[in-house]
Short mmCIF file of C-alpha atoms in Angstrom, two decimals:
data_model
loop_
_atom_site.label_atom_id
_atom_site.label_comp_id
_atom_site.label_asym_id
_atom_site.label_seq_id
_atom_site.Cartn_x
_atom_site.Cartn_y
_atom_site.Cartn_z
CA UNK B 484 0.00 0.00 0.00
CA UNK B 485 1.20 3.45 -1.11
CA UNK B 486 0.85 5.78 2.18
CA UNK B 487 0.34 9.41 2.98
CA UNK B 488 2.12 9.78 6.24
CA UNK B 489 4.90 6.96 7.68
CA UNK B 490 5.07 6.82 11.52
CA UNK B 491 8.17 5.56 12.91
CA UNK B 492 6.73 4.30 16.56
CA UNK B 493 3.83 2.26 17.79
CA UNK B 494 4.01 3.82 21.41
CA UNK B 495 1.33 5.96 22.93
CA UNK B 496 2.40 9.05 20.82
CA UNK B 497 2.40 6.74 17.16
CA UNK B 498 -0.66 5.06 17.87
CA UNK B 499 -2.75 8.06 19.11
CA UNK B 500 -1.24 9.51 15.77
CA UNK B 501 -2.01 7.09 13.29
CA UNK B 502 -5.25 6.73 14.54
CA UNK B 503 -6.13 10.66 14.29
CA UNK B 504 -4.92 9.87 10.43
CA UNK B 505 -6.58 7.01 9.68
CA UNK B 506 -9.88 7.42 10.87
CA UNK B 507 -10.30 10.63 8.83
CA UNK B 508 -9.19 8.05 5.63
CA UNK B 509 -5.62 9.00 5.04
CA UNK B 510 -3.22 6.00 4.25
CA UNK B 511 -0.56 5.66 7.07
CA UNK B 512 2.22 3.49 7.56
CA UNK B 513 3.36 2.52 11.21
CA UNK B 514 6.62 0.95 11.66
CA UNK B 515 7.24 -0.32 15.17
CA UNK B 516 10.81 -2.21 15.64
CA UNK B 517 9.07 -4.40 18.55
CA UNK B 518 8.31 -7.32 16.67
CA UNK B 519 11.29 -7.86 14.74
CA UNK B 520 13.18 -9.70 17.54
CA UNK B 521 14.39 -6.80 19.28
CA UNK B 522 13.02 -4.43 21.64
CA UNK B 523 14.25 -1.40 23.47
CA UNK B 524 15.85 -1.85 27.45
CA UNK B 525 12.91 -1.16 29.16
CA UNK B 526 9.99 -3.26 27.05
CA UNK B 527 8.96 -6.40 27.71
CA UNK B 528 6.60 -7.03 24.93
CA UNK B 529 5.71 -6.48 21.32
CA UNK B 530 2.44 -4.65 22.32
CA UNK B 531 1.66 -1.59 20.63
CA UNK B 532 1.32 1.35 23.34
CA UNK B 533 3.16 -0.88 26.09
CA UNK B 534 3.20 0.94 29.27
CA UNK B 535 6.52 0.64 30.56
CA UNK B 536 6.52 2.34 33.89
CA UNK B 537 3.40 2.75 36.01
CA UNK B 538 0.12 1.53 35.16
CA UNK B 539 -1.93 5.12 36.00
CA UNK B 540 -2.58 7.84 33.89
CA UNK B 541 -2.56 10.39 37.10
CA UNK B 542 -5.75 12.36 38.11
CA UNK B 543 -8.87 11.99 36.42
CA UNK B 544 -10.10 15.06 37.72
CA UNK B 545 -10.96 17.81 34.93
CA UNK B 546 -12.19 20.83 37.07
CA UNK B 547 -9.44 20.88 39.73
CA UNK B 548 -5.92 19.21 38.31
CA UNK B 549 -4.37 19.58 34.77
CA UNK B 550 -3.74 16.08 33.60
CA UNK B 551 -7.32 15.80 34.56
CA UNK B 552 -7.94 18.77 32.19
CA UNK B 553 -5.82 17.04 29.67
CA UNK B 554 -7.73 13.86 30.31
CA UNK B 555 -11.11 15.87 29.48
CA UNK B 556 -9.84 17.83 26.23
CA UNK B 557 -8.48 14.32 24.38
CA UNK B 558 -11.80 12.86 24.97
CA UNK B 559 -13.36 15.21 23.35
CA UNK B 560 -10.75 14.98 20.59
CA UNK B 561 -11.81 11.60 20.19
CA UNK B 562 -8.77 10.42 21.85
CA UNK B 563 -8.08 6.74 21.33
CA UNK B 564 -5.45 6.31 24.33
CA UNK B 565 -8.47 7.77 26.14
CA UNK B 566 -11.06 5.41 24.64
CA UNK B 567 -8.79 2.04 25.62
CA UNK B 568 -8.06 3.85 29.56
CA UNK B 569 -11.69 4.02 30.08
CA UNK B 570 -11.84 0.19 28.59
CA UNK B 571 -9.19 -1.09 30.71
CA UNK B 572 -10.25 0.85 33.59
CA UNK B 573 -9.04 -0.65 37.42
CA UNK B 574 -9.43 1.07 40.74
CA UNK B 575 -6.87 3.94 41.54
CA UNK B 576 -9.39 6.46 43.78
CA UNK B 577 -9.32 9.42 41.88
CA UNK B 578 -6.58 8.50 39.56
CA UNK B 579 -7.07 6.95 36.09
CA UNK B 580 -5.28 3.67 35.88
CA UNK B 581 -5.20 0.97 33.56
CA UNK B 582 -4.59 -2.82 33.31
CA UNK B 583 -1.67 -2.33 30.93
CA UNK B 584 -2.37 -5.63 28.75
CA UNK B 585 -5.90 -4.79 28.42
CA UNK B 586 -4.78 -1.50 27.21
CA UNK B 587 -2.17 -2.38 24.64
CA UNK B 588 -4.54 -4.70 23.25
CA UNK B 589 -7.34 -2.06 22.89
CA UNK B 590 -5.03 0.13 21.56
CA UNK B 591 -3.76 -2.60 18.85
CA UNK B 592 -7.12 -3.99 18.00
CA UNK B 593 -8.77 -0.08 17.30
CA UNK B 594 -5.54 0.78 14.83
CA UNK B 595 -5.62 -3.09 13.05
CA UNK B 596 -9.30 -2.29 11.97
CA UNK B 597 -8.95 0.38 10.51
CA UNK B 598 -8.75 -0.30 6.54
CA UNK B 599 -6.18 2.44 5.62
CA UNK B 600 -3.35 1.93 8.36
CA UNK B 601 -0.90 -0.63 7.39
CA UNK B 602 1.30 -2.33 11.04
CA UNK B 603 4.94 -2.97 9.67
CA UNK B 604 7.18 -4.86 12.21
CA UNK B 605 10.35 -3.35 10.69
CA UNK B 606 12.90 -0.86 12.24
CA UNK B 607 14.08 2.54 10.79
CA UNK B 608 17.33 3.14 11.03
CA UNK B 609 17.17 6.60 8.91
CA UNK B 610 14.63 9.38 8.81
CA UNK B 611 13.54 9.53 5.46
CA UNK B 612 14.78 12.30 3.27
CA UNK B 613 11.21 12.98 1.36
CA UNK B 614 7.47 12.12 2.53
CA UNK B 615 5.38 12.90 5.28
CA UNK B 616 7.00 11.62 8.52
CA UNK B 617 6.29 11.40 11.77
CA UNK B 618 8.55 10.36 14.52
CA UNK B 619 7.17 8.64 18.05
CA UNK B 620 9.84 6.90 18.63
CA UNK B 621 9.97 8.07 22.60
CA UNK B 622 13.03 8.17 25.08
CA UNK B 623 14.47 5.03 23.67
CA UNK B 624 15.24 5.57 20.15
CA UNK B 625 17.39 2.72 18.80
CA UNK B 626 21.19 3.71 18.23
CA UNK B 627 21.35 3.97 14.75
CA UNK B 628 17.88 6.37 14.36
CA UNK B 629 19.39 8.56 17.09
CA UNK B 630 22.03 9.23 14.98
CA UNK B 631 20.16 9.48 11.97
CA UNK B 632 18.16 12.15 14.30
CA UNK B 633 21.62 13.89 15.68
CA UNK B 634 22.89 14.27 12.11
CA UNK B 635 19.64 16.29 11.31
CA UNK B 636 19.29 18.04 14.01
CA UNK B 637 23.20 19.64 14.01
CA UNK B 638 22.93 18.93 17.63
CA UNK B 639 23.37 16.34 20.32
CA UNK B 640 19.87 15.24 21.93
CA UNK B 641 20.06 15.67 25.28
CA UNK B 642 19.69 13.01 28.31
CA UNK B 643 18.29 11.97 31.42
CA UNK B 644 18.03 8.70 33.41
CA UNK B 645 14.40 7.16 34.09
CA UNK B 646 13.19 4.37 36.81
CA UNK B 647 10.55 2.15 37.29
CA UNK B 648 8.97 0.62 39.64
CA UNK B 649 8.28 -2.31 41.20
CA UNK B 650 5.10 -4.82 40.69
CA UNK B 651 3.80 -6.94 43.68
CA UNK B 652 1.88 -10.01 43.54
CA UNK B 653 -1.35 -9.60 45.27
CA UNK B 654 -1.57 -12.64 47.38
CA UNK B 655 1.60 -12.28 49.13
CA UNK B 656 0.65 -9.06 50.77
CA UNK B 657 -0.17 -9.66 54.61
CA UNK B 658 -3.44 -7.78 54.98
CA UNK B 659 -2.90 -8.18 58.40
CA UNK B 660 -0.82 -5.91 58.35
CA UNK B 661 -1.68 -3.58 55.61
CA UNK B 662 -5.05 -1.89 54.77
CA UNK B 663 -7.01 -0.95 51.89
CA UNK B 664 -7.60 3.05 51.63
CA UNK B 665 -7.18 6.13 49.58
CA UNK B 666 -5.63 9.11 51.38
CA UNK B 667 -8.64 11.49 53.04
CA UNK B 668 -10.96 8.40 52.15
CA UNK B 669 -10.96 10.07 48.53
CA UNK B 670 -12.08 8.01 45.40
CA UNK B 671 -12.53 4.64 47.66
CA UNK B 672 -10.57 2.24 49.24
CA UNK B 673 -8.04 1.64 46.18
CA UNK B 674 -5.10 1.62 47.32
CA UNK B 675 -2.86 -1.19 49.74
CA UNK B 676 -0.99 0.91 52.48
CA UNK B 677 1.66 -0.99 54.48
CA UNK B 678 2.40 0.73 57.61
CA UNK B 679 5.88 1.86 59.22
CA UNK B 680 6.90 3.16 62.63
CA UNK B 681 9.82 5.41 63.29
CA UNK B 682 12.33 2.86 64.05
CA UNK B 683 11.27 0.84 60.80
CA UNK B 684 11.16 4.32 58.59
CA UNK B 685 14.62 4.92 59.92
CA UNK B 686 16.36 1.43 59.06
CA UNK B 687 14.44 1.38 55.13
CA UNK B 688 15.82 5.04 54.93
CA UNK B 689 19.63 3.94 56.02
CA UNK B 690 19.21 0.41 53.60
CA UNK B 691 18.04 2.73 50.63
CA UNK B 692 21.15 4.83 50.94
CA UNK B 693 23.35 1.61 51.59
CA UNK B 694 22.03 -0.49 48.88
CA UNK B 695 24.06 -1.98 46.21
CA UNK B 696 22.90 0.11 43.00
CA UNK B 697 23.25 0.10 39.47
CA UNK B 698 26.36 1.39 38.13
CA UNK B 699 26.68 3.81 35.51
CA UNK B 700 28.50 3.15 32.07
CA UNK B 701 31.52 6.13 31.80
CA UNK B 702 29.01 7.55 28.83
CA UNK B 703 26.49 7.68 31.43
CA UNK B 704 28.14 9.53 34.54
CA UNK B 705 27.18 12.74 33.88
CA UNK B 706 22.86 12.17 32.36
CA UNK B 707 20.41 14.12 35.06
CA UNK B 708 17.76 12.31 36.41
CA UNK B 709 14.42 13.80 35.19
CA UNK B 710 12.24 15.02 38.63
CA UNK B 711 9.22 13.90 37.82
CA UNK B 712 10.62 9.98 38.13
CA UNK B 713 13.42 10.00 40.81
CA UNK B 714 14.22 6.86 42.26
CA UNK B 715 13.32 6.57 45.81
CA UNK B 716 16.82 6.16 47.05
CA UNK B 717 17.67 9.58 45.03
CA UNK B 718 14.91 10.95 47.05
CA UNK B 719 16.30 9.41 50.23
CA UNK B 720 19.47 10.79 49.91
CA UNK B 721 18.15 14.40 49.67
CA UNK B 722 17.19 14.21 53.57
CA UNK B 723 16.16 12.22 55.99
CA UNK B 724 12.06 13.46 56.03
CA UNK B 725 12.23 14.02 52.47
CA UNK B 726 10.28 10.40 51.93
CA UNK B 727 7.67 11.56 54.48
CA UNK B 728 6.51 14.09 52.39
CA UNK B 729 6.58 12.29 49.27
CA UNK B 730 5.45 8.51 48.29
CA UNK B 731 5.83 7.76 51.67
CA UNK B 732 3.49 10.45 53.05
CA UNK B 733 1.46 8.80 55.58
CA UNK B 734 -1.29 12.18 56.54
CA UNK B 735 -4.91 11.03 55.68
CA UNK B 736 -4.36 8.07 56.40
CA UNK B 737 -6.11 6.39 59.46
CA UNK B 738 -4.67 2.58 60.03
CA UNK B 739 -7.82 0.72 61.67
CA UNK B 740 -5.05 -1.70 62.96
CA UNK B 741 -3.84 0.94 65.28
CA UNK B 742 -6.94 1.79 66.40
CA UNK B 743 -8.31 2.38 70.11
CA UNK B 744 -11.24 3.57 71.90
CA UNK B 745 -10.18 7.34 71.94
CA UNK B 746 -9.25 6.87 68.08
CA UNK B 747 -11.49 3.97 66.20
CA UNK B 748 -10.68 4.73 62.71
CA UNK B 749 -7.23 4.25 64.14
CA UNK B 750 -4.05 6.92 63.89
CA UNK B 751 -1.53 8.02 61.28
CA UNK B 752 1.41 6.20 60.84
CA UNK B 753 5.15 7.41 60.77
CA UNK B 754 5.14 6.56 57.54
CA UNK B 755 3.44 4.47 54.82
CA UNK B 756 4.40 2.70 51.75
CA UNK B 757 1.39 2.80 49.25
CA UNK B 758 0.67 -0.15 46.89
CA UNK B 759 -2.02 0.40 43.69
CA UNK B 760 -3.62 -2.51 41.41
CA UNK B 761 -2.16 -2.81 38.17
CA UNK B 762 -3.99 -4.68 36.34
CA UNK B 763 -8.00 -5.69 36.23
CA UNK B 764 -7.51 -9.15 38.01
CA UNK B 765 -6.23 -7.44 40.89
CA UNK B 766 -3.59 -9.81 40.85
CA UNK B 767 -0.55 -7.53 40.57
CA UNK B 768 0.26 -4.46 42.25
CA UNK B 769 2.64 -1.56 41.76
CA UNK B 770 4.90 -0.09 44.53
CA UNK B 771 3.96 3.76 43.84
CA UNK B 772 6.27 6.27 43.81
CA UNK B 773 9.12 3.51 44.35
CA UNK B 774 11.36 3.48 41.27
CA UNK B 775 14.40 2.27 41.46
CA UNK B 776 17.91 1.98 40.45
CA UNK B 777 18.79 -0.63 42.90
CA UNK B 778 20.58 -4.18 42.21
CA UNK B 779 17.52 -6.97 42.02
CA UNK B 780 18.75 -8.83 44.68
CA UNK B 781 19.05 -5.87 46.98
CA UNK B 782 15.53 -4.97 45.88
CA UNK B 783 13.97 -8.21 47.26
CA UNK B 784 16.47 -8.09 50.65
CA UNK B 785 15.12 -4.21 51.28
CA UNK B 786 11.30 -4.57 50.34
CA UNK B 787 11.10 -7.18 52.02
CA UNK B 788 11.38 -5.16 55.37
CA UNK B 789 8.41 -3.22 54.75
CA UNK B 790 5.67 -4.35 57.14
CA UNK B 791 3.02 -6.46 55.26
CA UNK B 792 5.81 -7.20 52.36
CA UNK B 793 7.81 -9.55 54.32
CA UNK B 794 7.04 -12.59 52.39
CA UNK B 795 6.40 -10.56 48.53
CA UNK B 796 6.67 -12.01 45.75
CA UNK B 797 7.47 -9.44 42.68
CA UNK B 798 5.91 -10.04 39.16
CA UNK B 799 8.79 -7.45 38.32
CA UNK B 800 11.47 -5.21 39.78
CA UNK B 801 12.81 -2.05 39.10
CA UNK B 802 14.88 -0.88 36.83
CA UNK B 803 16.86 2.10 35.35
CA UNK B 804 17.03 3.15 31.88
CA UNK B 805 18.35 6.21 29.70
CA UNK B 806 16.08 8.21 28.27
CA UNK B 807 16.91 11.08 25.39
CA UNK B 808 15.18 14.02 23.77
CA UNK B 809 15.30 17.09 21.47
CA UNK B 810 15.93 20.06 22.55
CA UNK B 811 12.71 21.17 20.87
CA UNK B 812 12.34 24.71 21.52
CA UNK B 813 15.25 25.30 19.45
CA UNK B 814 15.35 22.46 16.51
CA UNK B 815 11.44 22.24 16.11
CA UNK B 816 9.12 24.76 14.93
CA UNK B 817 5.68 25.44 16.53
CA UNK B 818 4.12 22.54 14.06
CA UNK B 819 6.36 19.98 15.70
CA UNK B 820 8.22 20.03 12.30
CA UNK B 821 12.29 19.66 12.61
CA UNK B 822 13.71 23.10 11.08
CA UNK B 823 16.10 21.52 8.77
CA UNK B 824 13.91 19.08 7.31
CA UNK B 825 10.13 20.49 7.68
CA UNK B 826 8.77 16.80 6.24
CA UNK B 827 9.81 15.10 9.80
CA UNK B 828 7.62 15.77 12.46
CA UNK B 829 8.29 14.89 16.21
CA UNK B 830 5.78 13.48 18.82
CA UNK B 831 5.68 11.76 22.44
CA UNK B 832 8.45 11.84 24.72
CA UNK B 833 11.30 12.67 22.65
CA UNK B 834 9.81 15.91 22.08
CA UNK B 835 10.33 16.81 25.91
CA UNK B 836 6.68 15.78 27.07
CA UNK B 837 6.84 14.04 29.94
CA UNK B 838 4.24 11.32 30.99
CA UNK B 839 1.90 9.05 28.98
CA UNK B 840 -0.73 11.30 28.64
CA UNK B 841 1.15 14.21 27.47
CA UNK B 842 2.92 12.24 25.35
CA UNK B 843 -0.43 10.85 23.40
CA UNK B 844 -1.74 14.42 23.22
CA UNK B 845 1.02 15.56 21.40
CA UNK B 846 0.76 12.33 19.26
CA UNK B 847 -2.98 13.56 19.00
CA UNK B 848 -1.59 17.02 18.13
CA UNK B 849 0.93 16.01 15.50
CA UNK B 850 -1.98 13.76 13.65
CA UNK B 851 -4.37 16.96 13.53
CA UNK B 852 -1.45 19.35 11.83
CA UNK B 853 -0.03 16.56 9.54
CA UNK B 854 -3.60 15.61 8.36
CA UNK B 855 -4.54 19.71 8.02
CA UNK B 856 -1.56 19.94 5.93
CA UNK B 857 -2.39 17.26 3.68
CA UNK B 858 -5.94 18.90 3.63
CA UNK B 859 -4.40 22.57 2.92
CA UNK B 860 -5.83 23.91 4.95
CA UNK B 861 -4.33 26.08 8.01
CA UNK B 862 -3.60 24.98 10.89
CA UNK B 863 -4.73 26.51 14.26
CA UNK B 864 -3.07 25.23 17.29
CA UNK B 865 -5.46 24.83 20.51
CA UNK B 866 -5.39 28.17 22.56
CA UNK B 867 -2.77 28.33 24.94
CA UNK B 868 -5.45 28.40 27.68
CA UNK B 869 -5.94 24.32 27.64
CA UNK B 870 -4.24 21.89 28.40
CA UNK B 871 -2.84 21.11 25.18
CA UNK B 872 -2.31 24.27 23.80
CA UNK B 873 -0.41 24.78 26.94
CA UNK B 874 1.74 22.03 26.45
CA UNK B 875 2.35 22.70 22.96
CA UNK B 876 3.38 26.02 23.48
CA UNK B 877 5.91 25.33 26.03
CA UNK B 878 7.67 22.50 23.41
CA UNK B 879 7.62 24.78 21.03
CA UNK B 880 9.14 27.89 21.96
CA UNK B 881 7.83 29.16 25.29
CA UNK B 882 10.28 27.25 27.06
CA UNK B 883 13.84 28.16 28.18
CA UNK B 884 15.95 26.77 25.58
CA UNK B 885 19.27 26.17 27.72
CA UNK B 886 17.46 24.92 30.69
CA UNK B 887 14.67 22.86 28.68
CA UNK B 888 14.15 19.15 30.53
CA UNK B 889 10.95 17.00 30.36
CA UNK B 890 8.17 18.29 31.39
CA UNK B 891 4.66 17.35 32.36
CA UNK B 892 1.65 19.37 32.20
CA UNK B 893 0.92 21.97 35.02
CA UNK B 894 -1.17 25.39 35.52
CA UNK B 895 2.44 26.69 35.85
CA UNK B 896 2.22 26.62 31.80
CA UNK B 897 -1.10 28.27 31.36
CA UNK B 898 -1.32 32.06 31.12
CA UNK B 899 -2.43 33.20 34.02
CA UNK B 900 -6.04 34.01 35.11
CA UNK B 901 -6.66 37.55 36.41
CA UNK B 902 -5.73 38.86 39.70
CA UNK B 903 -9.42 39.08 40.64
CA UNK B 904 -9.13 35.53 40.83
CA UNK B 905 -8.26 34.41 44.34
CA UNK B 906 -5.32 31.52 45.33
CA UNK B 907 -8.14 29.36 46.31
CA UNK B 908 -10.26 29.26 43.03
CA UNK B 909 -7.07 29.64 40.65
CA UNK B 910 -7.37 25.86 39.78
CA UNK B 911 -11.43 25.90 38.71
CA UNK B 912 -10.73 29.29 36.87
CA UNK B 913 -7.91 27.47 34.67
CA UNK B 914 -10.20 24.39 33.87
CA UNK B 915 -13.18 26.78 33.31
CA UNK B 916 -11.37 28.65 30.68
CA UNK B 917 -9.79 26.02 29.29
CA UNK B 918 -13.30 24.04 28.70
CA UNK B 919 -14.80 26.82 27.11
CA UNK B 920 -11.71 27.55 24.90
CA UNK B 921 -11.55 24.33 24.03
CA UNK B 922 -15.30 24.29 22.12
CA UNK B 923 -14.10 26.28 19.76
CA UNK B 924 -10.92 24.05 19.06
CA UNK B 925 -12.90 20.87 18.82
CA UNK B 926 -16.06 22.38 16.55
CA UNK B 927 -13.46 23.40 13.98
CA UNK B 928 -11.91 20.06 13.71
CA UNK B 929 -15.31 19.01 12.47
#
């Protein structure tokens, strides 16, 4: 089949692409390497739109958080990422989160039926020099592409190092120990939470800083970690409480184990390790917020300690992997297209998005311009008061070229609403604008 646009990347960003393309009858070829016998460090399977870290797509909450917003804005986009999520659905309170196999294969069966997208199994090891091209291949671009990409660009991509976390089998959990809760009560009970006292906080923090880790290749010793995915013994080394007020935050949370006449919904702990189900079974359940860079071994020797984890069993442990990206504020231009070859566009993660959901908008995105082009027609980006328009923006140009690192979405990239607008309400006034904004966006796409 002779194609209109060739997507190099069957990840969130590709597929979310491809489908924006197809559906609207233009001939696309997707090329996705997995399948072909190899597959990048941190996949384990062939699957289209494998999620590779955590199974949640963060808050589902439109009027008061900005993924939520984000959430809201590619469903009404007709996002298919979106349309599998709500498919593969499992309990995470107020977050959105998926069973990742039912996901992938939601994602795979949508794109396979529809009659003008062709699935290659093949890998690209140059970006073409003519044709419509679109490039999703996310933080772990095979060598030879990257190079392809560098010699392009005139520039060296930058770096950063990602974790992941660990995944729990259900039935070795002593619920004896733990209890099922979201923090505040919030969304349901959704969530495992394996309590720690002071004394047990104190040895996990001391083993995560002594723990045998992962050693960096010389190539390697000098790649940032990216914020927004720091392993936990990172974390741990930045202070002693600095756990208690992150993953391991432990206020909202009443153990009923603990509790007493004076306190029957029981009391706080010192600390709290959180556990959320990962896929629909309820079988498996991710560590959250505990990425790692850890050795295996000393993975299984540490977790181990955590009260109600003494006798886990993991269905996987962490690991580390090295993620790159494009400094796009300066080598793309505010279509996504690369400056020195305006046929290649960019989507997903290598762009500088950070997170699955920002990285299938701008998949979304780059299928809306690439099929307005083909139309002729002009393309209008989303206002910079939503969510996406937001994000776009900031790839594009708004950001700070020499500081630029992945990024996810946040009201800190919106304009901001008027001063009349107190601290309070500054979150529904960003969502409210952006929903009405947004109708405007979506009844021109037709």
């Amino acid at each position: 089949m002779t194609y209109d646009v060739h997507i190099i990347g069957g990840g969130l960003a590709g597929s979310e692409a491809a489908w924006q393309l197809a559906k609207r009858g233009l001939r696309v070829r997707l090329s996705e390497m997995r399948g072909t016998g190899e597959r990048s460090p941190a996949h384990q399977t062939d699957a289209l739109a494998e999620l590779v870290c955590s199974n949640s797509f963060r808050s589902d909450d439109s009027d008061k958080n900005a993924v939520g917003l984000l959430h809201h804005e590619m469903r009404q986009c007709d996002s298919l990422v979106m349309a599998a999520a709500a498919k593969a659905q499992v309990p995470a309170g107020s977050a959105l989160a998926v069973d990742r196999d039912v996901f992938s294969a939601e994602v795979e069966a949508a794109l396979a039926a529809l009659p003008t997208l062709e699935i290659v199994r093949e890998r690209i090891d140059r970006l073409p020099e003519a044709g419509l091209t679109l490039v999703a291949t996310g933080p772990l671009t095979a060598e030879a592409l990257a190079q392809s990409i560098g010699a392009a660009t005139g520039a060296d991509s930058l770096a950063f190092f990602d974790a992941i976390a660990p995944i729990v089998y259900r039935d070795s959990i002593d619920m004896d120990v733990c209890w099922m809760a979201a923090r505040w009560d919030k969304g349901g009970k959704d969530y495992i939470n394996c309590p720690m006292n002071k004394e047990q906080y104190l040895a996990f923090h001391a083993g995560l800083l002594a723990g045998e880790k992962t050693e960096f290749k010389q190539w390697e010793a000098n790649t940032p970690y990216f914020d927004g995915c720091m392993p936990i013994e990172v974390m741990a080394s930045r202070g002693i409480e600095t756990l208690r007020f992150g993953p391991m935050k432990p206020v909202g949370l009443d153990n009923p184990h603990s509790a007493t006449p004076e306190f029957p919904n029981g009391r706080w702990p010192y600390a709290v390790v959180q556990l959320r189900q990962d896929n629909k079974l309820g079988t498996i359940w991710n560590m959250v917020g505990f990425q790692t860079k850890l050795k295996h071994a000393e993975q299984v020797r540490l977790f181990r300690t955590i009260p109600g984890l003494e006798n886990a069993e993991f269905a996987r442990l962490g690991g580390l992997h090295r993620n790159t990206f494009l400094n796009s504020p300066v080598l793309l231009d505010r279509q996504l297209r690369l400056k020195t070859a305006p046929h290649v566009r960019f989507a997903g993660q290598i762009t500088g998005c950070e997170g699955y959901v920002e990285s299938a908008a701008v998949g979304l995105l780059t299928g809306l311009m690439t099929a307005a082009e083909i139309a002729g027609r002009d393309w209008q980006a989303p206002p910079r008061t939503t969510a996406m328009g937001a994000l776009l923006a900031h790839i594009t140009g708004d950001a700070e070229a020499e500081t630029y690192q992945p990024m996810n979405v946040n009201f800190g990239l919106f304009p901001p609403v008027g001063p009349e607008v107190k601290k309070k309400g500054r979150k529904e006034a960003y969502t409210a604008r952006a929903k009405d904004d947004m109708r405007g966006f979506v009844a021109a796409l037709g």
